[in-house]
Backbone as ProteinMPNN parsed JSONL, in Angstrom:
{"seq_chain_A": "LVFSIVIMILVFFVYYLITIIHLVFERRRIGKIFFADTVTGGYNWLYFVEKAKKALKRSRFNHKQYVLAQIHLEKYGSITACYGSGEAEDILESIYWNLKKMTVRKEIVVRNENENFALLLLYENEQKLTERVERMISNLCKIRGDQKLYFTAGICKIDNPRDEIETIYNSAGIARSTIGNDSVQKVMWFNVEMQQQKLWEKKVED", "coords_chain_A": {"N_chain_A": [[190.378, 104.825, 184.12], [191.085, 102.827, 182.316], [193.761, 102.755, 183.004], [193.862, 101.925, 185.676], [192.671, 99.44, 185.317], [194.818, 98.096, 183.999], [196.855, 98.356, 185.82], [195.927, 96.693, 187.837], [195.884, 94.295, 186.468], [198.602, 93.957, 186.163], [199.454, 93.791, 188.7], [198.138, 91.333, 189.6], [199.313, 89.643, 187.824], [202.022, 89.716, 188.713], [201.713, 88.79, 191.361], [200.76, 86.312, 190.917], [203.119, 85.273, 189.468], [205.025, 85.338, 191.488], [203.855, 83.49, 193.24], [204.098, 81.144, 191.63], [206.809, 80.782, 191.463], [207.504, 80.478, 194.237], [206.28, 78.055, 194.779], [207.62, 76.405, 193.097], [210.212, 76.383, 194.296], [209.501, 75.495, 196.869], [208.725, 72.909, 196.178], [211.189, 71.837, 195.332], [212.559, 72.008, 197.683], [211.162, 70.186, 199.432], [211.556, 67.908, 197.835], [214.398, 67.567, 198.306], [214.492, 66.871, 200.904], [212.926, 64.637, 201.078], [214.445, 62.848, 199.505], [216.797, 62.724, 200.896], [219.817, 61.419, 202.398], [220.44, 61.113, 205.619], [222.674, 60.26, 206.876], [224.915, 60.469, 205.206], [224.73, 62.757, 203.88], [224.091, 62.901, 201.283], [222.273, 61.547, 198.691], [219.359, 59.341, 198.815], [218.178, 55.784, 198.67], [215.557, 55.817, 197.41], [215.925, 58.094, 195.687], [217.863, 57.089, 193.927], [216.535, 54.927, 192.783], [214.597, 56.332, 191.291], [216.208, 58.085, 189.626], [217.834, 56.25, 188.326], [215.883, 54.815, 186.81], [215.199, 56.676, 184.961], [217.508, 57.227, 183.735], [218.132, 54.733, 182.452], [215.879, 54.512, 180.805], [216.526, 56.511, 179.011], [218.738, 55.353, 177.971], [217.918, 53.653, 175.976], [217.681, 55.039, 173.783], [219.965, 56.631, 173.479], [221.881, 54.889, 173.412], [223.691, 54.013, 175.359], [225.357, 52.007, 177.646], [224.88, 50.435, 180.871], [225.909, 49.365, 184.117], [224.928, 47.875, 187.28], [226.338, 48.319, 190.379], [227.254, 47.003, 193.611], [228.838, 48.145, 196.365], [230.431, 47.004, 199.188], [231.058, 47.753, 202.62], [233.093, 46.053, 204.693], [232.812, 44.212, 207.683], [231.455, 46.033, 209.189], [229.883, 46.104, 211.586], [231.832, 45.378, 213.527], [233.402, 47.676, 213.435], [231.602, 49.661, 214.232], [231.258, 48.684, 216.927], [233.798, 49.01, 217.923], [234.459, 51.715, 217.53], [232.23, 53.326, 217.917], [229.032, 54.551, 217.148], [228.83, 57.07, 216.06], [231.374, 57.702, 214.83], [231.494, 55.575, 213.023], [229.484, 56.213, 211.455], [230.54, 58.582, 210.323], [232.634, 57.454, 208.819], [230.973, 56.256, 206.837], [230.025, 58.373, 205.612], [232.365, 59.54, 204.64], [233.16, 57.632, 202.748], [230.993, 57.682, 200.989], [231.299, 60.293, 199.828], [233.764, 60.118, 198.579], [233.319, 58.086, 196.717], [231.532, 59.398, 195.244], [233.138, 61.367, 193.985], [234.502, 59.786, 192.343], [232.883, 58.948, 190.48], [231.272, 59.818, 187.26], [229.591, 62.404, 185.291], [226.085, 61.474, 184.563], [226.264, 59.113, 185.95], [225.368, 57.418, 188.934], [225.462, 57.474, 192.563], [224.577, 56.027, 195.638], [224.222, 55.699, 199.295], [222.974, 52.621, 200.604], [221.143, 50.558, 202.701], [222.645, 50.639, 205.318], [225.797, 49.622, 205.421], [226.155, 49.297, 202.655], [226.639, 50.444, 199.22], [225.1, 51.712, 196.399], [225.727, 51.878, 192.904], [225.231, 53.259, 189.78], [226.716, 52.649, 186.919], [228.493, 53.706, 183.861], [229.237, 51.529, 181.106], [231.651, 49.86, 179.306], [233.232, 47.559, 178.562], [233.648, 44.29, 180.24], [236.298, 43.889, 181.551], [237.471, 46.471, 181.748], [235.638, 47.721, 183.357], [235.66, 46.13, 185.601], [238.277, 46.571, 186.404], [238.111, 49.357, 187.011], [236.372, 49.392, 189.227], [237.86, 48.067, 190.972], [239.959, 49.751, 191.262], [238.477, 51.846, 192.561], [237.828, 50.565, 195.027], [240.282, 50.166, 196.08], [241.178, 52.824, 196.517], [239.273, 53.682, 198.294], [240.108, 52.088, 200.602], [242.072, 53.488, 201.628], [241.223, 55.809, 202.628], [241.037, 56.348, 205.393], [243.554, 56.627, 206.41], [245.666, 55.161, 208.671], [243.793, 53.514, 209.715], [242.421, 50.55, 208.958], [240.379, 49.527, 206.213], [238.028, 47.393, 204.639], [236.635, 46.149, 201.568], [234.165, 44.688, 199.397], [232.722, 43.833, 196.142], [229.901, 43.612, 194.013], [228.661, 43.125, 190.787], [226.272, 43.762, 188.292], [225.409, 43.391, 185.057], [223.324, 45.428, 183.07], [221.126, 44.188, 180.902], [218.534, 44.416, 180.019], [216.913, 47.425, 179.892], [214.46, 47.696, 181.055], [214.157, 46.159, 183.171], [213.43, 45.722, 186.771], [214.85, 47.964, 189.038], [215.466, 47.186, 191.769], [215.589, 44.378, 191.589], [217.789, 44.121, 189.916], [219.789, 45.295, 191.546], [219.674, 43.479, 193.649], [220.662, 41.215, 192.349], [223.325, 42.013, 191.862], [224.148, 42.098, 194.55], [223.937, 39.426, 195.149], [226.019, 38.329, 193.505], [228.234, 39.493, 194.846], [228.011, 38.377, 197.478], [229.138, 35.885, 196.973], [231.862, 36.044, 197.289], [234.441, 34.771, 198.94], [235.776, 35.068, 202.421], [238.413, 35.014, 202.661], [239.246, 35.524, 200.188], [241.219, 36.584, 197.323], [240.098, 37.988, 195.24], [238.133, 40.594, 194.814], [235.958, 41.728, 193.415], [233.055, 40.778, 191.877], [231.267, 39.377, 189.199], [227.783, 39.154, 188.439], [226.029, 36.092, 187.331], [223.678, 33.774, 185.808], [223.902, 31.341, 186.877], [224.662, 31.864, 189.529], [222.194, 32.854, 190.482], [220.55, 30.546, 190.239], [221.904, 28.835, 191.982], [221.393, 30.193, 194.324], [218.66, 29.932, 194.622], [218.431, 27.259, 194.885], [219.726, 26.87, 197.31], [217.95, 28.205, 198.893], [215.771, 26.664, 198.707], [216.534, 24.302, 199.825], [216.894, 25.133, 202.486], [214.398, 25.698, 203.125]], "CA_chain_A": [[189.74, 103.636, 184.347], [191.86, 101.818, 181.665], [195.05, 102.734, 183.669], [193.556, 101.187, 186.924], [192.643, 98.023, 184.984], [196.185, 97.77, 183.591], [197.626, 98.168, 187.002], [195.264, 95.566, 188.51], [196.296, 93.142, 185.753], [200.062, 93.892, 186.396], [199.477, 93.247, 190.152], [197.76, 89.909, 189.554], [200.315, 88.879, 187.165], [203.245, 89.715, 189.495], [201.412, 87.905, 192.383], [200.759, 84.951, 190.2], [204.466, 84.836, 189.167], [205.698, 85.0, 192.782], [203.33, 82.2, 193.794], [204.686, 79.991, 190.933], [208.291, 80.653, 191.903], [207.531, 80.062, 195.594], [205.791, 76.652, 194.636], [208.859, 75.689, 192.601], [211.295, 76.356, 195.339], [209.038, 74.682, 197.915], [208.765, 71.588, 195.77], [212.542, 71.397, 195.322], [213.009, 71.777, 199.04], [210.544, 68.96, 199.849], [212.145, 66.9, 197.26], [215.623, 67.288, 198.808], [214.254, 66.441, 202.23], [212.435, 63.287, 200.669], [215.609, 62.034, 198.809], [218.033, 62.9, 201.52], [220.332, 60.464, 203.182], [220.822, 61.929, 206.775], [223.931, 59.914, 207.332], [226.004, 60.845, 204.359], [224.448, 64.138, 203.416], [223.948, 62.748, 199.909], [220.946, 61.034, 198.379], [219.009, 57.933, 199.285], [217.77, 54.838, 197.738], [214.508, 56.406, 196.652], [216.45, 58.89, 194.736], [218.666, 56.165, 193.154], [215.71, 54.21, 191.942], [213.946, 57.268, 190.305], [217.163, 58.546, 188.598], [218.311, 55.104, 187.553], [214.867, 54.466, 185.85], [215.229, 57.665, 183.832], [218.743, 56.943, 182.927], [218.0, 53.501, 181.741], [214.911, 54.723, 179.879], [217.193, 57.285, 178.014], [219.712, 54.518, 177.267], [217.425, 52.891, 174.843], [217.807, 55.897, 172.651], [221.26, 57.172, 173.336], [222.799, 53.66, 173.222], [224.605, 53.968, 176.549], [225.272, 50.747, 178.47], [225.102, 50.457, 182.253], [225.837, 48.248, 185.151], [224.555, 48.274, 188.616], [227.219, 47.739, 191.314], [227.029, 47.158, 195.067], [230.072, 48.037, 197.0], [230.084, 46.727, 200.634], [231.978, 47.88, 203.586], [233.156, 44.782, 205.458], [233.112, 44.354, 209.202], [230.886, 47.414, 209.746], [229.539, 45.938, 212.93], [232.963, 45.492, 214.376], [233.818, 49.107, 213.335], [230.678, 50.361, 215.232], [231.429, 48.236, 218.275], [235.019, 49.537, 218.376], [234.66, 53.296, 217.442], [230.964, 53.986, 218.135], [228.136, 54.769, 215.872], [229.144, 58.355, 215.382], [232.694, 57.428, 214.093], [231.12, 54.541, 211.966], [228.717, 57.029, 210.466], [231.584, 59.438, 209.663], [233.301, 56.712, 207.782], [229.976, 55.997, 205.754], [229.988, 59.667, 204.89], [233.543, 59.812, 203.766], [233.087, 56.67, 201.699], [230.086, 58.162, 199.945], [231.838, 61.42, 199.061], [234.96, 59.64, 197.827], [232.738, 57.393, 195.615], [230.965, 60.594, 194.382], [234.326, 61.943, 193.248], [235.055, 58.706, 191.384], [231.923, 58.825, 189.341], [231.231, 60.948, 186.239], [228.218, 62.802, 184.847], [225.3, 60.454, 184.186], [226.387, 57.983, 186.875], [224.595, 57.724, 190.292], [225.937, 56.587, 193.719], [223.985, 56.436, 197.061], [224.361, 54.625, 200.316], [221.802, 51.873, 200.773], [221.153, 49.353, 203.658], [223.796, 50.88, 206.279], [227.195, 49.73, 204.867], [226.155, 49.093, 201.176], [226.549, 51.489, 198.486], [224.689, 51.384, 195.184], [226.24, 52.696, 191.916], [224.877, 53.099, 188.436], [227.961, 53.045, 186.133], [228.539, 53.424, 182.532], [229.79, 50.286, 180.797], [232.206, 49.609, 177.998], [233.493, 46.045, 178.694], [233.841, 43.786, 181.608], [237.675, 44.103, 181.959], [237.597, 47.945, 182.011], [234.637, 48.145, 184.431], [236.287, 45.509, 186.697], [239.592, 47.44, 186.821], [237.699, 50.647, 187.547], [235.865, 49.129, 190.511], [239.074, 47.589, 191.721], [240.627, 51.097, 191.676], [237.679, 52.487, 193.472], [238.036, 49.888, 196.183], [241.726, 50.487, 196.46], [241.191, 54.299, 196.942], [238.477, 53.586, 199.619], [240.828, 51.354, 201.603], [243.132, 54.33, 202.188], [240.623, 57.042, 203.064], [241.142, 56.705, 206.881], [244.878, 56.543, 206.836], [246.112, 53.903, 209.243], [242.546, 52.668, 210.071], [242.173, 49.583, 207.795], [239.017, 49.336, 205.72], [238.01, 46.384, 203.502], [235.527, 46.358, 200.689], [233.853, 43.798, 198.316], [231.838, 44.511, 195.22], [229.197, 42.715, 193.105], [228.299, 43.871, 189.572], [225.351, 43.169, 187.5], [225.243, 44.143, 183.724], [221.881, 45.742, 182.713], [220.839, 43.919, 179.554], [217.285, 44.952, 179.664], [216.669, 48.613, 180.686], [213.085, 47.744, 181.62], [214.203, 45.415, 184.487], [213.397, 46.455, 187.996], [216.243, 48.451, 189.68], [215.656, 46.393, 192.96], [215.915, 43.069, 191.116], [219.237, 44.258, 189.389], [220.573, 45.449, 192.693], [219.922, 42.224, 194.37], [221.614, 40.316, 191.579], [224.631, 42.502, 192.249], [224.339, 41.693, 195.917], [224.154, 37.802, 195.134], [227.339, 38.222, 193.091], [229.12, 40.013, 195.904], [227.896, 37.443, 198.481], [229.815, 34.64, 196.664], [233.204, 36.201, 197.468], [234.892, 34.232, 200.232], [236.227, 35.973, 203.403], [239.861, 35.011, 202.461], [239.427, 35.537, 198.685], [242.018, 37.714, 196.846], [239.239, 38.651, 194.308], [237.178, 41.454, 195.655], [234.944, 42.107, 192.472], [232.436, 39.578, 191.262], [230.164, 39.736, 188.261], [226.569, 38.34, 188.45], [225.685, 35.311, 186.345], [222.549, 33.107, 186.027], [224.243, 30.114, 187.731], [224.492, 32.215, 190.777], [220.773, 32.937, 190.797], [220.023, 29.19, 190.431], [222.394, 28.305, 193.264], [220.806, 30.826, 195.539], [217.338, 29.517, 194.662], [218.592, 25.847, 195.393], [220.017, 26.928, 198.784], [216.803, 28.612, 199.723], [214.808, 25.509, 198.682], [217.113, 23.385, 200.827], [216.714, 25.683, 203.798], [212.742, 25.615, 203.364]], "C_chain_A": [[190.659, 102.493, 183.645], [193.215, 101.639, 182.34], [194.921, 101.862, 184.868], [193.442, 99.697, 186.442], [193.95, 97.415, 184.619], [197.02, 97.42, 184.96], [197.128, 96.832, 187.772], [195.788, 94.208, 187.9], [197.736, 92.73, 186.009], [200.185, 93.231, 187.819], [199.13, 91.847, 190.311], [198.824, 89.18, 189.015], [201.679, 88.647, 188.033], [202.982, 88.788, 190.788], [201.367, 86.47, 191.935], [202.266, 84.378, 190.02], [205.167, 84.55, 190.484], [205.177, 83.762, 193.321], [203.892, 81.022, 193.076], [206.121, 79.712, 191.377], [208.325, 79.971, 193.256], [207.192, 78.498, 195.479], [206.969, 75.776, 194.059], [209.843, 75.34, 193.581], [210.821, 75.412, 196.46], [209.06, 73.236, 197.529], [210.155, 70.989, 195.714], [212.955, 71.025, 196.806], [212.466, 70.477, 199.753], [211.152, 67.794, 199.279], [213.565, 66.527, 197.874], [215.378, 66.558, 200.094], [213.859, 64.863, 201.962], [213.604, 62.344, 200.242], [216.872, 62.122, 199.65], [218.472, 61.683, 202.254], [221.019, 61.253, 204.449], [222.201, 61.529, 207.201], [225.131, 60.498, 206.653], [225.918, 62.377, 203.913], [224.152, 64.087, 201.855], [222.415, 62.34, 199.748], [220.649, 59.776, 198.791], [218.66, 56.937, 198.246], [216.581, 55.15, 196.765], [214.985, 57.145, 195.368], [217.113, 58.122, 193.562], [217.66, 55.469, 192.21], [215.05, 55.149, 190.921], [214.893, 57.67, 189.2], [217.645, 57.466, 187.742], [217.237, 54.803, 186.352], [214.929, 55.336, 184.682], [216.425, 57.502, 183.014], [218.731, 55.725, 181.913], [216.878, 53.726, 180.587], [215.594, 55.55, 178.661], [218.276, 56.432, 177.245], [219.256, 53.749, 176.166], [217.458, 53.63, 173.581], [219.198, 56.44, 172.339], [222.375, 56.072, 173.294], [223.913, 53.662, 174.216], [224.364, 52.626, 177.295], [225.509, 51.009, 179.945], [225.191, 49.181, 183.01], [225.311, 48.713, 186.408], [225.652, 47.546, 189.489], [226.843, 47.922, 192.682], [228.419, 47.019, 195.73], [229.736, 48.084, 198.527], [231.255, 46.944, 201.566], [232.017, 46.762, 204.633], [233.315, 45.011, 206.985], [232.556, 45.603, 209.738], [230.394, 47.122, 211.179], [230.631, 45.965, 213.821], [233.534, 47.03, 214.476], [233.012, 49.909, 214.315], [231.017, 50.007, 216.64], [232.811, 48.893, 218.857], [235.174, 51.195, 218.491], [233.371, 54.072, 217.9], [230.221, 54.223, 216.993], [228.451, 56.158, 215.125], [230.42, 58.307, 214.478], [232.332, 56.652, 212.911], [230.406, 55.292, 210.908], [229.641, 58.068, 209.63], [232.328, 58.623, 208.552], [232.286, 56.398, 206.553], [230.002, 57.243, 204.935], [231.14, 59.756, 204.022], [233.586, 58.715, 202.576], [232.137, 57.134, 200.528], [230.696, 59.265, 199.098], [233.019, 61.014, 198.247], [234.345, 58.896, 196.601], [232.083, 58.44, 194.651], [232.07, 61.186, 193.426], [234.773, 60.958, 192.213], [234.06, 58.409, 190.353], [231.804, 60.034, 188.475], [229.739, 61.241, 185.975], [227.438, 61.554, 184.229], [225.489, 59.101, 184.912], [225.76, 58.407, 188.308], [225.25, 56.86, 191.405], [225.051, 57.167, 194.909], [224.362, 55.33, 198.028], [223.002, 53.95, 200.446], [222.008, 50.808, 201.797], [222.432, 49.485, 204.603], [225.066, 50.736, 205.455], [227.145, 49.401, 203.282], [226.038, 50.243, 200.295], [226.091, 51.015, 196.948], [225.246, 52.401, 194.004], [225.657, 52.305, 190.532], [226.011, 53.543, 187.617], [227.867, 52.89, 184.776], [229.497, 52.308, 182.209], [230.397, 50.239, 179.379], [232.493, 48.157, 177.764], [233.821, 45.57, 180.047], [235.198, 44.033, 182.205], [237.897, 45.54, 182.502], [236.871, 48.293, 183.387], [235.232, 47.414, 185.761], [237.465, 46.217, 187.354], [239.213, 48.685, 187.457], [237.255, 50.414, 188.968], [236.859, 48.752, 191.471], [239.665, 48.783, 192.115], [239.656, 51.768, 192.845], [237.903, 51.926, 194.893], [239.344, 50.018, 196.831], [241.924, 51.865, 197.016], [240.528, 54.274, 198.205], [239.284, 53.057, 200.73], [241.795, 52.424, 202.308], [242.51, 55.642, 202.71], [240.803, 57.457, 204.479], [242.524, 56.464, 207.276], [245.353, 55.127, 207.492], [244.931, 52.913, 209.731], [242.219, 51.732, 208.756], [240.696, 49.43, 207.5], [239.083, 48.292, 204.579], [236.68, 46.407, 202.867], [235.369, 45.012, 199.708], [232.838, 44.432, 197.458], [231.151, 43.404, 194.336], [228.658, 43.63, 191.945], [227.376, 43.059, 188.764], [225.125, 43.996, 186.118], [223.725, 44.224, 183.425], [221.649, 45.385, 181.276], [219.523, 44.425, 179.098], [216.926, 46.162, 180.525], [215.313, 48.622, 181.436], [213.083, 47.028, 182.91], [214.038, 46.286, 185.607], [214.737, 46.685, 188.566], [216.39, 47.514, 190.98], [216.109, 45.045, 192.663], [217.461, 43.098, 190.625], [220.233, 44.341, 190.584], [220.704, 44.186, 193.534], [220.783, 41.232, 193.693], [223.051, 40.655, 191.802], [225.072, 42.037, 193.622], [224.587, 40.102, 195.892], [225.59, 37.59, 194.6], [228.351, 38.534, 194.3], [229.168, 39.036, 197.085], [228.706, 36.177, 198.244], [231.253, 34.822, 196.918], [233.543, 35.741, 198.778], [235.684, 35.267, 201.162], [237.749, 36.108, 203.135], [240.135, 35.269, 200.99], [240.283, 36.74, 198.338], [241.114, 38.516, 195.924], [238.188, 39.354, 195.157], [235.97, 42.031, 194.682], [234.314, 40.886, 191.789], [231.212, 39.997, 190.377], [228.964, 38.611, 188.479], [226.49, 37.43, 187.23], [224.468, 34.482, 186.694], [222.764, 31.857, 186.937], [224.226, 30.57, 189.218], [223.218, 32.367, 191.339], [220.257, 31.525, 191.125], [220.59, 28.65, 191.733], [221.797, 28.906, 194.361], [219.455, 30.295, 195.72], [217.307, 27.992, 195.177], [218.878, 25.9, 196.917], [218.775, 27.233, 199.586], [215.762, 27.444, 199.807], [215.219, 24.482, 199.744], [216.767, 23.842, 202.409], [215.162, 25.562, 204.206], [212.455, 24.076, 203.768]], "O_chain_A": [[190.949, 101.445, 184.222], [193.79, 100.552, 182.291], [195.833, 101.068, 185.099], [194.026, 98.805, 187.057], [194.164, 96.245, 184.933], [197.697, 96.403, 185.115], [197.933, 96.031, 188.248], [196.07, 93.221, 188.579], [198.116, 91.561, 186.077], [200.922, 92.269, 188.035], [199.769, 91.162, 191.11], [199.273, 88.19, 189.593], [202.297, 87.583, 188.032], [203.899, 88.103, 191.24], [201.911, 85.566, 192.57], [202.58, 83.237, 190.359], [205.874, 83.545, 190.564], [205.959, 82.972, 193.85], [204.165, 79.994, 193.697], [206.54, 78.58, 191.618], [209.065, 79.006, 193.444], [207.892, 77.724, 196.131], [207.23, 74.646, 194.472], [210.277, 74.196, 193.719], [211.613, 74.615, 196.963], [209.359, 72.379, 198.362], [210.335, 69.805, 195.998], [213.55, 69.99, 197.108], [213.162, 69.807, 200.516], [211.323, 66.776, 199.95], [213.9, 65.345, 197.957], [216.11, 65.598, 200.336], [214.429, 63.962, 202.577], [213.657, 61.178, 200.632], [217.926, 61.661, 199.211], [217.618, 60.93, 202.722], [222.028, 61.938, 204.283], [222.889, 62.331, 207.832], [226.125, 60.927, 207.239], [226.902, 63.066, 203.644], [223.988, 65.132, 201.226], [221.517, 62.716, 200.502], [221.573, 59.042, 199.143], [218.822, 57.195, 197.053], [216.583, 54.829, 195.576], [214.566, 56.896, 194.238], [216.942, 58.464, 192.392], [217.88, 55.416, 191.0], [214.954, 54.77, 189.753], [214.542, 57.637, 188.021], [217.864, 57.671, 186.548], [217.584, 54.592, 185.19], [214.752, 54.898, 183.545], [216.409, 57.613, 181.788], [219.227, 55.754, 180.786], [217.005, 53.136, 179.514], [215.281, 55.316, 177.494], [218.654, 56.72, 176.109], [220.068, 53.198, 175.423], [217.309, 53.088, 172.486], [219.576, 56.675, 171.191], [223.571, 56.333, 173.164], [225.036, 53.306, 173.857], [223.219, 52.227, 177.509], [226.375, 51.837, 180.227], [224.671, 48.126, 182.648], [225.243, 49.925, 186.613], [225.858, 46.34, 189.355], [226.16, 48.898, 192.994], [229.067, 45.973, 195.673], [228.998, 48.915, 199.056], [232.333, 46.391, 201.347], [231.052, 46.569, 205.372], [233.938, 45.982, 207.414], [233.12, 46.194, 210.659], [230.551, 48.045, 211.978], [230.473, 46.544, 214.896], [234.042, 47.473, 215.507], [233.534, 50.698, 215.104], [231.073, 50.888, 217.497], [232.925, 49.24, 220.033], [235.844, 51.793, 219.334], [233.415, 55.261, 218.213], [230.737, 54.108, 215.882], [228.357, 56.341, 213.911], [230.406, 58.908, 213.404], [232.794, 56.988, 211.821], [230.608, 55.118, 209.707], [229.453, 58.308, 208.437], [232.587, 59.146, 207.468], [232.725, 56.297, 205.407], [230.002, 57.193, 203.705], [231.018, 60.006, 202.823], [234.072, 59.042, 201.493], [232.428, 57.001, 199.34], [230.652, 59.233, 197.868], [233.223, 61.63, 197.201], [234.857, 59.092, 195.499], [232.119, 58.312, 193.427], [231.852, 61.433, 192.239], [235.412, 61.364, 191.243], [234.351, 57.674, 189.409], [232.174, 61.14, 188.868], [228.825, 60.504, 186.345], [228.011, 60.735, 183.512], [224.925, 58.085, 184.507], [225.694, 59.572, 188.7], [225.543, 55.682, 191.201], [224.833, 58.357, 195.137], [224.752, 54.224, 197.655], [221.975, 54.628, 200.405], [223.055, 50.163, 201.746], [223.215, 48.538, 204.674], [225.415, 51.714, 204.794], [228.23, 49.254, 202.719], [225.247, 51.105, 200.677], [226.653, 50.078, 196.38], [225.198, 53.619, 194.179], [225.614, 51.124, 190.19], [226.292, 54.741, 187.591], [227.175, 51.955, 184.375], [230.478, 52.119, 182.927], [229.725, 50.542, 178.393], [231.994, 47.591, 176.791], [234.226, 46.342, 180.916], [235.233, 44.391, 183.383], [238.447, 45.738, 183.585], [237.359, 48.961, 184.298], [235.281, 48.009, 186.837], [237.601, 46.407, 188.563], [239.894, 49.113, 188.389], [237.69, 51.139, 189.863], [236.758, 49.056, 192.66], [239.914, 48.921, 193.312], [240.123, 52.153, 193.918], [238.134, 52.681, 195.838], [239.455, 49.977, 198.056], [242.756, 52.063, 197.902], [241.079, 54.774, 199.186], [239.14, 53.593, 201.829], [242.238, 52.218, 203.439], [243.244, 56.504, 203.192], [240.755, 58.639, 204.822], [242.735, 56.103, 208.433], [245.386, 54.098, 206.816], [245.12, 51.745, 210.068], [241.813, 52.202, 207.693], [239.876, 49.232, 208.396], [239.975, 48.282, 203.732], [235.675, 46.656, 203.533], [236.358, 44.389, 199.322], [232.161, 45.384, 197.845], [231.779, 42.406, 193.982], [228.26, 44.771, 192.179], [227.583, 41.867, 188.539], [224.698, 45.15, 186.138], [222.986, 43.245, 183.518], [221.952, 46.221, 180.425], [219.365, 44.823, 177.944], [216.663, 46.016, 181.718], [215.075, 49.445, 182.32], [212.165, 47.202, 183.711], [214.408, 47.458, 185.548], [215.618, 45.826, 188.6], [217.525, 47.092, 191.202], [216.957, 44.527, 193.39], [218.243, 42.195, 190.922], [221.258, 43.663, 190.665], [221.776, 43.895, 194.064], [221.539, 40.494, 194.325], [223.907, 39.779, 191.921], [226.218, 41.636, 193.826], [225.438, 39.613, 196.636], [226.323, 36.771, 195.156], [229.223, 37.715, 194.593], [230.238, 38.854, 197.665], [228.957, 35.439, 199.197], [231.958, 33.82, 196.79], [232.987, 36.26, 199.745], [236.2, 36.253, 200.636], [238.316, 37.179, 203.35], [241.306, 35.214, 200.614], [240.136, 37.801, 198.946], [241.354, 39.719, 195.821], [237.511, 38.804, 196.026], [235.097, 42.743, 195.179], [235.016, 40.069, 191.193], [230.34, 40.786, 190.739], [229.189, 37.414, 188.655], [226.839, 37.891, 186.143], [224.175, 34.452, 187.889], [221.861, 31.429, 187.656], [223.832, 29.791, 190.086], [223.021, 32.086, 192.521], [219.611, 31.321, 192.152], [219.851, 28.063, 192.523], [221.643, 28.231, 195.379], [219.031, 30.172, 196.869], [216.337, 27.539, 195.785], [218.355, 25.1, 197.693], [218.521, 26.718, 200.675], [215.027, 27.278, 200.78], [214.393, 23.893, 200.441], [216.452, 23.071, 203.316], [214.765, 25.373, 205.356], [211.306, 23.705, 204.009]]}, "name": "protein", "num_of_chains": 1, "seq": "LVFSIVIMILVFFVYYLITIIHLVFERRRIGKIFFADTVTGGYNWLYFVEKAKKALKRSRFNHKQYVLAQIHLEKYGSITACYGSGEAEDILESIYWNLKKMTVRKEIVVRNENENFALLLLYENEQKLTERVERMISNLCKIRGDQKLYFTAGICKIDNPRDEIETIYNSAGIARSTIGNDSVQKVMWFNVEMQQQKLWEKKVED"}
C-alpha cells in the first residue's frame, strides 16, 4: 500500500512538472509571436517599450545613462515605388540586423513605423554618442553596395528614467525632423526650444 502511494505521488509530481514546463515554453512561444516584427524577423515596438522601461528602471540603481535615438531611412516611398514592397522590406530587414550588430548588451533596437528604427543606447557624453551614431549611419549607407541609401537620426537624452518611452521617442523624432534635406549634418540632438517651436507651429496651423 505504501509503495502504491509513493508511486502515485511520483506520477503526480512528474505530471505536474511536465505541465509547468509546457506552460513555460508555451508562454515564451506566445511572447515571441506577440513581440515579433514580421518584416525584419526581430522585435517590435511593444517589445522595445517593455524592455526599455525595465532598463531605465535598473539605471536608477546601476547609474547607467541612456539616450533614445530614432534612425530614419530617407525616401522609403521612392524605394518602394522603384523596387517594389518585397525589395523595400528586404532593405528594412538588412538595416535592422546591421543595427543589431552595432549595438551592445543592455542596448535595444527595433523597427518602428515602417522606415524608422528606435534605439536605446548607452550614453557617456554627447560627442562620443554623436560620432557613434554617425558611424552607424555611414555603415548603413553601404549595406546595399551600389544602391544608395540615405539616413538621418534624432537623439534625446533621458534625464528622467520615469518619463514615458513614447514621449522620449517623439522628442527624438522632433529633433530628426529639423534636419534639412540638403543638410550635411545627419544627427540632431533634441532640446526644449525644438519642442516649443513645434508647439508654436501646431498652434499656427490650428
